[in-house]
């Protein structure tokens, strides 16, 4: 008898980990990805300021993940789902499934896009964004979330001679983190020479938010005079779910995939969803809270007719905000307390042992 086929749609942070767990179960795993390997949405600041250092840990070809050896990887873009027939369509193929895991994530700015890319296109995109910032004497980062805060900090520490400004709408940035996290981040930003502009909400009415790094000036709907900058990095959190390929009746009013607490899609037999695309909880936290393990167990339980476990979200964001610094990597707990991995331990313990071995189950050396 043939084994059940599990199709994982989207191999970003959550889809990849789910596929890695399932590849050890008694199922055939087919992963479909518009990217040629893992191109993580994490650590935008490091990616912009030091793309080579970022790529070492966040851009990894699928063939390097040992646990994916038994999985079939399809480098193609999903364009449709036929629920009745239990099939997904890519630009070039139709693939049937017994279980479908939707993990196509969200689009955000220029750094998270769903479209098909080759290795050369990924490389060109990374280089172009870095060069744009490197060539600018003044950089304005617009936004108050972790991507904006981390980018301002990484740009300022990478290029101390640049004028770097961070503008955000509230009194404090990181509004979805515990207030303590902003206290720490603000001190680190000030020490790095970043000018802070609280209470500045960018005027987006003219459609000025670009999915690319633009030039200034930026106008403020909060009444302040416009701000000039050679480069403007828009990180205003306007995420859009990558769900154009799914029937609209499977989505909530904002276009995210409806799921029940077990991550099952209510109207898709054998369908599950995870990560930023899944409407699990208000902050859609299933990626950072590592629901991939629970999902893999639920897929196996579903195939064996056993009860499924439930995912519980969190009401605060947590994790790395500033990215790697000279004295190490600070990971903020939900309580806002930072835990600092000392600099020596990031390359010698955190990445090789905790991430590559512990989380991914073994990653071969890159070329
Ligand atoms: C181990 C881990 C650690 C994390 N640490 C932090 C942290 O410290 N701080 C923090 O803020 N967050 C952290 N996060 C969470 C992170 O910020 C995001 O939530 C996470 O990157 C979202 O993953 P995703 O798989 O949902 O989306 P993505 O990683 O964006 O993956 C979606 C993939 O689907 C592809 N895709 C989209 N459409 C299609 C299509 N039509 N056809 C084919 N492919 C398509 C995309 O190109 C992309 O490759 C962490 C997540 C993990 C797993």
Short mmCIF file of C-alpha atoms and ligand atoms in Angstrom, two decimals:
data_model
loop_
_atom_site.label_atom_id
_atom_site.label_comp_id
_atom_site.label_asym_id
_atom_site.label_seq_id
_atom_site.Cartn_x
_atom_site.Cartn_y
_atom_site.Cartn_z
CA UNK A 1 0.00 0.00 0.00
CA UNK A 2 1.33 3.44 -0.84
CA UNK A 3 2.05 5.83 2.00
CA UNK A 4 -0.10 8.91 2.55
CA UNK A 5 1.21 11.97 0.75
CA UNK A 6 1.60 15.21 2.72
CA UNK A 7 2.02 18.34 0.62
CA UNK A 8 3.63 21.26 2.45
CA UNK A 9 2.74 24.44 0.58
CA UNK A 10 5.46 27.02 1.24
CA UNK A 11 8.87 26.14 2.73
CA UNK A 12 9.70 29.22 4.78
CA UNK A 13 10.40 29.07 8.50
CA UNK A 14 7.28 27.13 9.50
CA UNK A 15 6.72 24.99 6.42
CA UNK A 16 10.34 23.84 6.38
CA UNK A 17 10.27 22.79 10.04
CA UNK A 18 6.95 21.02 9.58
CA UNK A 19 8.33 19.15 6.56
CA UNK A 20 11.45 18.20 8.55
CA UNK A 21 9.36 16.64 11.32
CA UNK A 22 7.03 14.87 8.90
CA UNK A 23 9.89 13.45 6.85
CA UNK A 24 10.58 11.14 9.82
CA UNK A 25 6.99 9.88 9.94
CA UNK A 26 5.54 7.13 7.78
CA UNK A 27 4.39 9.52 5.05
CA UNK A 28 5.67 10.85 1.72
CA UNK A 29 6.46 14.55 2.01
CA UNK A 30 6.28 16.88 -0.97
CA UNK A 31 7.39 20.45 -0.22
CA UNK A 32 6.51 23.20 -2.71
CA UNK A 33 8.48 26.42 -2.59
CA UNK A 34 8.68 29.49 -4.78
CA UNK A 35 12.21 30.03 -3.43
CA UNK A 36 15.19 27.78 -4.22
CA UNK A 37 15.94 27.26 -0.52
CA UNK A 38 15.13 28.70 2.89
CA UNK A 39 15.15 32.48 2.52
CA UNK A 40 14.04 33.43 5.99
CA UNK A 41 12.03 36.53 6.82
CA UNK A 42 13.94 36.86 10.08
CA UNK A 43 16.57 39.44 11.06
CA UNK A 44 15.91 42.06 8.37
CA UNK A 45 18.47 44.45 9.87
CA UNK A 46 21.33 41.96 9.65
CA UNK A 47 20.23 41.02 6.13
CA UNK A 48 20.49 44.65 5.01
CA UNK A 49 23.65 45.59 6.86
CA UNK A 50 25.69 42.37 6.57
CA UNK A 51 24.06 40.17 3.94
CA UNK A 52 26.85 37.60 3.94
CA UNK A 53 26.62 37.06 7.70
CA UNK A 54 22.83 36.88 7.44
CA UNK A 55 22.94 34.39 4.56
CA UNK A 56 25.13 32.00 6.52
CA UNK A 57 22.30 31.36 8.99
CA UNK A 58 19.11 32.43 7.22
CA UNK A 59 19.57 31.45 3.58
CA UNK A 60 20.10 27.73 3.29
CA UNK A 61 19.61 25.49 0.25
CA UNK A 62 17.07 22.72 0.85
CA UNK A 63 19.60 20.05 -0.13
CA UNK A 64 21.65 20.97 2.95
CA UNK A 65 18.94 19.90 5.42
CA UNK A 66 19.73 16.27 6.23
CA UNK A 67 16.22 15.48 7.38
CA UNK A 68 14.76 16.59 4.04
CA UNK A 69 16.71 13.91 2.16
CA UNK A 70 13.64 11.69 1.82
CA UNK A 71 11.29 14.52 0.83
CA UNK A 72 10.49 15.66 -2.69
CA UNK A 73 11.10 19.38 -3.16
CA UNK A 74 9.27 21.17 -5.95
CA UNK A 75 10.67 24.60 -6.84
CA UNK A 76 7.53 26.18 -8.24
CA UNK A 77 4.76 28.63 -7.40
CA UNK A 78 1.34 27.48 -6.19
CA UNK A 79 -1.52 28.91 -8.19
CA UNK A 80 -4.59 26.96 -7.08
CA UNK A 81 -6.26 24.47 -4.75
CA UNK A 82 -9.04 22.05 -5.73
CA UNK A 83 -10.57 21.04 -2.40
CA UNK A 84 -13.00 18.47 -3.86
CA UNK A 85 -10.29 16.63 -5.74
CA UNK A 86 -7.62 17.03 -3.02
CA UNK A 87 -5.11 18.60 -5.42
CA UNK A 88 -2.93 21.71 -5.54
CA UNK A 89 -1.85 23.34 -8.77
CA UNK A 90 1.53 24.95 -9.37
CA UNK A 91 2.49 26.86 -12.49
CA UNK A 92 3.65 23.60 -14.06
CA UNK A 93 2.06 20.66 -12.24
CA UNK A 94 -0.97 19.30 -10.43
CA UNK A 95 -0.17 17.41 -7.25
CA UNK A 96 -2.64 15.32 -5.25
CA UNK A 97 -2.48 15.10 -1.47
CA UNK A 98 -3.90 13.20 1.48
CA UNK A 99 -2.86 15.98 3.82
CA UNK A 100 -2.18 19.60 2.88
CA UNK A 101 -0.20 21.99 5.10
CA UNK A 102 -0.60 25.62 4.04
CA UNK A 103 2.45 27.65 5.11
CA UNK A 104 2.76 30.35 2.45
CA UNK A 105 3.37 33.16 4.95
CA UNK A 106 2.82 36.85 4.32
CA UNK A 107 4.29 39.53 2.08
CA UNK A 108 5.98 42.40 3.86
CA UNK A 109 7.91 45.23 2.24
CA UNK A 110 10.55 44.33 -0.31
CA UNK A 111 12.10 41.59 1.81
CA UNK A 112 9.23 39.10 1.93
CA UNK A 113 7.66 38.47 -1.44
CA UNK A 114 5.86 35.31 -2.53
CA UNK A 115 6.94 35.17 -6.18
CA UNK A 116 9.13 32.57 -7.86
CA UNK A 117 12.87 33.32 -7.62
CA UNK A 118 16.05 31.63 -8.75
CA UNK A 119 19.23 31.61 -6.65
CA UNK A 120 20.63 34.39 -8.86
CA UNK A 121 17.54 36.54 -8.32
CA UNK A 122 17.68 36.06 -4.54
CA UNK A 123 21.37 37.03 -4.56
CA UNK A 124 20.72 40.09 -6.71
CA UNK A 125 17.90 41.27 -4.43
CA UNK A 126 20.01 40.96 -1.29
CA UNK A 127 22.91 42.82 -2.88
CA UNK A 128 20.78 45.64 -4.30
CA UNK A 129 19.16 46.46 -0.93
CA UNK A 130 22.54 46.42 0.82
CA UNK A 131 24.16 48.62 -1.83
CA UNK A 132 21.30 51.12 -1.70
CA UNK A 133 21.85 51.63 2.03
CA UNK A 134 25.65 51.54 1.78
CA UNK A 135 25.52 54.39 -0.76
CA UNK A 136 23.25 56.61 1.37
CA UNK A 137 24.59 59.12 3.88
CA UNK A 138 21.26 59.36 5.70
CA UNK A 139 18.78 56.55 6.34
CA UNK A 140 15.25 56.99 7.67
CA UNK A 141 13.53 53.87 9.00
CA UNK A 142 9.75 54.23 9.19
CA UNK A 143 7.92 51.86 11.52
CA UNK A 144 7.86 50.71 15.13
CA UNK A 145 7.97 46.92 15.04
CA UNK A 146 10.90 44.58 15.46
CA UNK A 147 11.89 44.77 11.77
CA UNK A 148 12.16 48.57 11.96
CA UNK A 149 13.95 48.70 15.31
CA UNK A 150 16.39 45.94 14.35
CA UNK A 151 17.11 47.56 10.97
CA UNK A 152 17.83 50.99 12.47
CA UNK A 153 20.17 49.42 14.98
CA UNK A 154 22.02 47.21 12.50
CA UNK A 155 22.45 50.00 9.95
CA UNK A 156 23.74 52.40 12.62
CA UNK A 157 26.26 49.94 14.02
CA UNK A 158 27.42 48.74 10.60
CA UNK A 159 27.94 52.30 9.30
CA UNK A 160 28.60 54.60 12.30
CA UNK A 161 29.13 57.61 10.00
CA UNK A 162 25.61 57.52 8.59
CA UNK A 163 22.80 59.56 10.03
CA UNK A 164 20.14 57.02 11.01
CA UNK A 165 16.66 57.99 12.17
CA UNK A 166 13.85 55.78 13.42
CA UNK A 167 10.33 57.25 13.22
CA UNK A 168 7.36 55.51 14.82
CA UNK A 169 3.78 56.55 15.57
CA UNK A 170 3.45 55.85 19.31
CA UNK A 171 5.27 57.12 22.36
CA UNK A 172 7.31 53.97 22.24
CA UNK A 173 8.21 51.49 19.53
CA UNK A 174 7.66 47.73 19.89
CA UNK A 175 4.03 48.23 21.01
CA UNK A 176 3.30 44.49 20.90
CA UNK A 177 6.27 43.56 23.06
CA UNK A 178 6.38 43.99 26.81
CA UNK A 179 7.29 47.66 27.61
CA UNK A 180 10.51 46.45 29.22
CA UNK A 181 11.78 45.30 25.80
CA UNK A 182 11.50 48.83 24.41
CA UNK A 183 13.38 50.19 27.42
CA UNK A 184 16.35 47.98 26.57
CA UNK A 185 16.09 48.52 22.81
CA UNK A 186 15.83 52.30 23.16
CA UNK A 187 19.06 52.45 25.16
CA UNK A 188 20.83 50.28 22.57
CA UNK A 189 19.55 52.49 19.73
CA UNK A 190 20.63 55.69 21.47
CA UNK A 191 24.04 54.23 22.18
CA UNK A 192 24.36 53.40 18.48
CA UNK A 193 23.57 57.03 17.61
CA UNK A 194 20.09 56.47 16.16
CA UNK A 195 17.84 59.56 16.32
CA UNK A 196 14.37 58.66 17.56
CA UNK A 197 11.23 60.35 16.29
CA UNK A 198 8.31 59.17 18.45
CA UNK A 199 4.79 60.34 17.58
CA UNK A 200 5.56 60.38 13.84
CA UNK A 201 2.97 58.61 11.73
CA UNK A 202 3.87 58.57 8.06
CA UNK A 203 1.26 59.95 5.70
CA UNK A 204 0.46 56.96 3.57
CA UNK A 205 -2.52 58.53 1.79
CA UNK A 206 -0.60 59.23 -1.40
CA UNK A 207 0.31 55.56 -1.62
CA UNK A 208 3.86 56.50 -0.72
CA UNK A 209 4.68 53.20 0.98
CA UNK A 210 6.90 51.43 -1.43
CA UNK A 211 7.79 47.79 -1.67
CA UNK A 212 11.36 48.98 -2.10
CA UNK A 213 13.82 51.35 -0.46
CA UNK A 214 12.92 54.86 -1.66
CA UNK A 215 14.35 58.36 -1.29
CA UNK A 216 12.85 61.04 0.95
CA UNK A 217 11.13 63.23 1.89
CA UNK A 218 8.55 61.52 4.10
CA UNK A 219 5.44 63.50 5.08
CA UNK A 220 3.84 62.95 8.50
CA UNK A 221 0.09 62.82 9.10
CA UNK A 222 0.86 63.80 12.71
CA UNK A 223 1.72 67.35 11.64
CA UNK A 224 5.52 67.53 11.86
CA UNK A 225 7.53 68.93 8.92
CA UNK A 226 8.55 66.35 6.33
CA UNK A 227 11.82 64.49 6.91
CA UNK A 228 14.48 64.20 4.23
CA UNK A 229 16.70 61.15 3.82
CA UNK A 230 18.81 59.61 1.08
CA UNK A 231 17.20 56.24 1.76
CA UNK A 232 13.86 55.45 3.36
CA UNK A 233 13.25 51.97 4.67
CA UNK A 234 9.53 51.28 5.00
CA UNK A 235 8.80 48.75 7.74
CA UNK A 236 5.27 49.81 8.59
CA UNK A 237 3.94 46.31 9.17
CA UNK A 238 1.53 46.23 6.27
CA UNK A 239 1.57 42.49 5.92
CA UNK A 240 -0.52 40.81 3.25
CA UNK A 241 -1.27 37.08 3.45
CA UNK A 242 0.04 35.01 0.54
CA UNK A 243 -3.34 33.43 -0.12
CA UNK A 244 -4.23 34.54 -3.65
CA UNK A 245 -3.90 30.88 -4.69
CA UNK A 246 -6.58 29.70 -2.25
CA UNK A 247 -10.39 29.79 -2.68
CA UNK A 248 -11.65 32.90 -0.83
CA UNK A 249 -14.20 30.95 1.23
CA UNK A 250 -11.29 29.35 3.15
CA UNK A 251 -10.08 32.76 4.36
CA UNK A 252 -11.13 35.14 7.12
CA UNK A 253 -12.17 38.74 6.45
CA UNK A 254 -8.51 39.84 6.30
CA UNK A 255 -7.49 37.12 3.86
CA UNK A 256 -5.73 34.82 6.35
CA UNK A 257 -6.42 31.08 6.41
CA UNK A 258 -9.16 30.08 8.86
CA UNK A 259 -8.07 27.33 11.25
CA UNK A 260 -9.51 25.66 14.33
CA UNK A 261 -7.36 25.33 17.50
CA UNK A 262 -5.82 22.10 16.17
CA UNK A 263 -4.61 24.08 13.09
CA UNK A 264 -7.08 22.23 10.87
CA UNK A 265 -8.77 24.16 8.07
CA UNK A 266 -12.46 23.62 8.80
CA UNK A 267 -13.60 23.26 5.19
CA UNK A 268 -10.68 21.32 3.74
CA UNK A 269 -10.58 17.59 4.48
CA UNK A 270 -6.96 16.82 5.47
CA UNK A 271 -6.11 20.55 5.37
CA UNK A 272 -3.98 22.34 7.98
CA UNK A 273 -2.31 25.76 8.12
CA UNK A 274 0.54 27.23 10.15
CA UNK A 275 2.76 30.30 10.42
CA UNK A 276 2.06 33.91 9.56
CA UNK A 277 -0.64 32.94 7.04
CA UNK A 278 -2.77 31.06 9.61
CA UNK A 279 -5.46 32.96 11.58
CA UNK A 280 -4.62 31.17 14.83
CA UNK A 281 -4.70 34.09 17.28
CA UNK A 282 -4.65 37.89 17.19
CA UNK A 283 -0.89 38.15 16.59
CA UNK A 284 -0.75 34.96 14.48
CA UNK A 285 2.07 33.61 16.59
CA UNK A 286 2.27 29.99 15.49
CA UNK A 287 5.60 30.44 13.66
CA UNK A 288 7.61 31.98 16.45
CA UNK A 289 5.94 29.79 19.07
CA UNK A 290 7.08 26.70 17.18
CA UNK A 291 3.69 25.14 16.50
CA UNK A 292 5.41 23.10 13.77
CA UNK A 293 6.01 20.22 16.21
CA UNK A 294 2.39 20.18 17.32
CA UNK A 295 1.21 20.36 13.72
CA UNK A 296 3.38 17.43 12.63
CA UNK A 297 2.00 15.37 15.52
CA UNK A 298 -1.55 16.39 14.59
CA UNK A 299 -1.02 15.37 10.97
CA UNK A 300 0.07 11.90 12.09
CA UNK A 301 -2.82 11.71 14.59
CA UNK A 302 -5.26 12.74 11.85
CA UNK A 303 -3.97 9.99 9.55
CA UNK A 304 -4.31 7.42 12.36
CA UNK A 305 -7.75 8.62 13.47
CA UNK A 306 -6.47 9.78 16.87
CA UNK A 307 -7.40 12.93 18.79
CA UNK A 308 -5.61 16.16 17.89
CA UNK A 309 -3.94 18.63 20.28
CA UNK A 310 -4.68 22.37 20.38
CA UNK A 311 -2.40 25.34 19.83
CA UNK A 312 -2.49 28.24 22.28
CA UNK A 313 -1.23 31.64 21.08
CA UNK A 314 0.50 34.32 23.12
CA UNK A 315 -0.58 37.89 23.57
CA UNK A 316 2.89 39.42 23.43
CA UNK A 317 5.63 39.25 20.87
CA UNK A 318 9.01 37.95 21.93
CA UNK A 319 12.33 36.86 20.44
CA UNK A 320 15.29 38.67 18.90
CA UNK A 321 14.71 42.34 18.04
CA UNK A 322 18.11 43.98 17.58
CA UNK A 323 19.87 41.07 15.92
CA UNK A 324 23.48 40.07 16.63
CA UNK A 325 25.49 42.83 18.36
CA UNK A 326 29.16 43.06 19.28
CA UNK A 327 28.42 41.70 22.75
CA UNK A 328 26.08 38.95 21.60
CA UNK A 329 22.44 38.28 20.70
CA UNK A 330 19.63 39.48 22.96
CA UNK A 331 16.47 37.38 22.91
CA UNK A 332 13.56 39.08 24.67
CA UNK A 333 11.23 36.86 26.71
CA UNK A 334 7.46 37.61 26.70
CA UNK A 335 8.13 39.40 30.01
CA UNK A 336 10.44 41.79 28.14
CA UNK A 337 13.55 40.53 29.92
CA UNK A 338 16.48 40.08 27.54
CA UNK A 339 18.54 36.93 27.62
CA UNK A 340 21.93 37.59 26.03
CA UNK A 341 23.86 34.88 24.26
CA UNK A 342 27.48 36.11 24.52
CA UNK A 343 29.09 36.88 21.15
CA UNK A 344 31.45 33.89 21.29
CA UNK A 345 28.53 31.52 21.85
CA UNK A 346 26.44 32.65 18.86
CA UNK A 347 28.75 31.11 16.25
CA UNK A 348 30.07 28.28 18.39
CA UNK A 349 26.99 27.11 20.32
CA UNK A 350 23.73 28.83 19.31
CA UNK A 351 23.90 28.44 15.53
CA UNK A 352 25.70 25.07 15.16
CA UNK A 353 24.22 23.20 18.12
CA UNK A 354 20.92 24.79 19.06
CA UNK A 355 19.72 25.92 15.63
CA UNK A 356 21.33 23.68 12.99
CA UNK A 357 21.47 20.50 15.04
CA UNK A 358 18.68 20.99 17.59
CA UNK A 359 16.04 22.80 15.55
CA UNK A 360 16.78 21.58 12.01
CA UNK A 361 18.18 18.13 12.86
CA UNK A 362 21.46 18.63 10.96
CA UNK A 363 22.55 21.02 8.21
CA UNK A 364 25.37 20.21 5.77
CA UNK A 365 28.11 22.77 5.24
CA UNK A 366 27.49 25.35 2.54
CA UNK A 367 29.69 25.58 -0.50
C1 LIG B 1 12.84 28.98 14.64
C2 LIG B 1 12.13 30.30 14.54
C3 LIG B 1 12.62 31.40 15.25
C4 LIG B 1 11.96 32.63 15.17
N1 LIG B 1 12.46 33.67 15.88
C5 LIG B 1 11.84 34.85 15.84
C6 LIG B 1 12.33 35.96 16.58
O1 LIG B 1 13.34 35.85 17.28
N2 LIG B 1 11.68 37.14 16.53
C7 LIG B 1 10.56 37.28 15.76
O2 LIG B 1 9.98 38.37 15.72
N3 LIG B 1 10.08 36.25 15.03
C8 LIG B 1 10.69 35.05 15.05
N4 LIG B 1 10.18 34.01 14.30
C9 LIG B 1 8.98 34.20 13.48
C10 LIG B 1 9.20 34.96 12.19
O3 LIG B 1 9.27 36.33 12.46
C11 LIG B 1 8.03 34.76 11.23
O4 LIG B 1 6.85 34.65 11.98
C12 LIG B 1 8.26 33.53 10.37
O5 LIG B 1 9.37 33.79 9.55
C13 LIG B 1 7.04 33.20 9.52
O6 LIG B 1 7.24 31.96 8.91
P1 LIG B 1 6.24 31.42 7.82
O7 LIG B 1 6.70 30.05 7.47
O8 LIG B 1 4.84 31.60 8.23
O9 LIG B 1 6.43 32.41 6.57
P2 LIG B 1 7.68 32.55 5.58
O10 LIG B 1 8.95 32.24 6.29
O11 LIG B 1 7.52 33.87 4.93
O12 LIG B 1 7.46 31.39 4.52
C14 LIG B 1 6.49 31.40 3.52
C15 LIG B 1 7.11 30.77 2.30
O13 LIG B 1 6.09 30.45 1.36
C16 LIG B 1 6.50 30.88 0.08
N5 LIG B 1 5.33 31.12 -0.77
C17 LIG B 1 4.42 32.12 -0.66
N6 LIG B 1 3.49 32.00 -1.62
C18 LIG B 1 3.82 30.91 -2.33
C19 LIG B 1 3.25 30.27 -3.47
N7 LIG B 1 2.12 30.72 -4.07
N8 LIG B 1 3.85 29.14 -3.95
C20 LIG B 1 4.98 28.64 -3.37
N9 LIG B 1 5.56 29.22 -2.30
C21 LIG B 1 4.99 30.33 -1.80
C22 LIG B 1 7.27 32.16 0.37
O14 LIG B 1 8.11 32.54 -0.71
C23 LIG B 1 8.06 31.72 1.60
O15 LIG B 1 9.22 31.04 1.23
C24 LIG B 1 10.80 32.77 14.37
C25 LIG B 1 10.32 31.65 13.65
C26 LIG B 1 10.96 30.42 13.74
C27 LIG B 1 10.39 29.25 13.00
#
